[in-house]
Amino acid sequence: MHLKKRFVPRSSLLAVCASLLGAPALASDGQAVPPWVCRDSQGTLGSIEELALPTGSGPLGIALGPDLALWYTLAGSNKIGRATRDGVVTEFSLPTPAAGVQQIAVSFDGHLWFTELAANKVGRIAPDGTVTEFPLPQRGSSPAGITAGLDGNVWFTELVGNRIGRITPDGVITEFPLPTPGAQPRAITQGFDGHLWFVEQAANKVGSISPDGVIREFDLPVAKGGPSAIVAGLDGNVWFTEQAGNRISRITSDGVVTQFPLPAEGSQPNALAVGPDGQLWFTQLAGNRIGRITSAGIITEYALPTAGSRPSGIVVAPPGRWCVDAHLWFTARGTHKLGKIRALAVP
């Protein structure tokens, strides 16, 4: 299978759509190994491997690219990184020094888009490493979270500007102010209901915005939860982390919230993604663990092999030629590594 410029084959499109929505194209919660899982390596559930990056890299956000490679932001070295499924690493420097690069997402236009919090810009990088930057209309907006919308645009949050932004493939930006002042919108995701869903860290709310800019907000049941990451689940709900509240939570399209406390205090869950098993996997910034939660709320945790890893981003692994990889990949900002954890055991 060969990739042509700005073209995504059908099998690749499934994987790209999966990463856009935070869900794999195929999934199973059974004990038997599904027939579509890659058999090129054996391993037990929860086993972890690590890949060292240059010292000071500070990997943060991570996404599965249209070229079926892993793309990630390097907050420490002001670069965008690319790693193949086999761990071959390439890095691309950003044009703006000290840009404060944050999150990254793949879009339907064949590029990856990322936020530059300190530079007040949204960036775009092509699979060949060409970077283009787009300044935001208002100074001090601090773009943070980013995702691709089913409308063909890219959507992002403005942490300080208190707005949700939308940027077209050509770089035209539209902004939508939030009803709650000082809400600090952080992460954003495309929901299966057609709306974009986001978390408001300071306001302790979850919000949604329609493609034409209509915003709804929902209060969380417990104060000071500090919601930080959000993703659409295969159960039809939207799931999010409560970093300060030490919970993984879900919200229905009608705004009904269910919360699941983590077993250990102070774990600080801060990023999550749907794995190849169809369940939610999340990072624990302070707990130094990767967690798994089923749609029923059953939590399992796996300790990282290196102390002080500070896992910060997580995404489903690149698929093989005709199979779904059994892993998720994550960033370890504290130890300057990429890691992968097995979500399905292969005997």
Coordinates of N, CA, C and O in Angstrom, one line a residue, residues 98-102 116-121 142-143:
A98 N 10.5 29.5 21.2 CA 9.7 29.4 22.4 C 8.2 29.6 22.2 O 7.5 30.3 22.8
A99 N 7.7 28.8 21.2 CA 6.3 28.9 20.8 C 5.3 28.3 21.9 O 4.1 28.7 21.9
G100 N 5.8 27.5 22.8 CA 5.0 26.9 23.7 C 4.0 25.9 23.1 O 2.8 25.9 23.4
V101 N 4.5 25.0 22.2 CA 3.7 24.1 21.5 C 3.0 23.2 22.5 O 3.6 22.7 23.5
Q102 N 1.7 22.9 22.2 CA 0.9 22.1 23.2 C 0.3 20.9 22.6 O 1.0 19.8 22.5
E116 N 0.1 26.7 19.6 CA 1.3 27.3 20.1 C 0.8 28.3 21.2 O 0.5 29.5 20.9
L117 N 0.8 27.9 22.4 CA 0.2 28.7 23.5 C 0.9 30.0 23.7 O 0.3 31.1 23.9
A118 N 2.3 30.0 23.8 CA 3.0 31.2 24.1 C 3.1 32.1 22.9 O 3.1 33.3 23.0
A119 N 3.1 31.5 21.7 CA 3.2 32.4 20.4 C 1.9 32.9 20.0 O 1.8 33.7 19.0
N120 N 0.8 32.4 20.6 CA -0.5 32.8 20.2 C -0.8 32.5 18.7 O -1.4 33.3 18.0
K121 N -0.5 31.3 18.3 CA -0.6 30.8 17.0 C -1.2 29.4 16.9 O -1.1 28.7 17.8
S142 N -3.8 32.4 23.9 CA -3.3 31.2 24.5 C -4.0 29.9 24.0 O -4.7 29.2 24.8
P143 N -3.9 29.6 22.7 CA -4.5 28.3 22.2 C -3.9 27.1 22.9 O -2.7 27.0 23.1

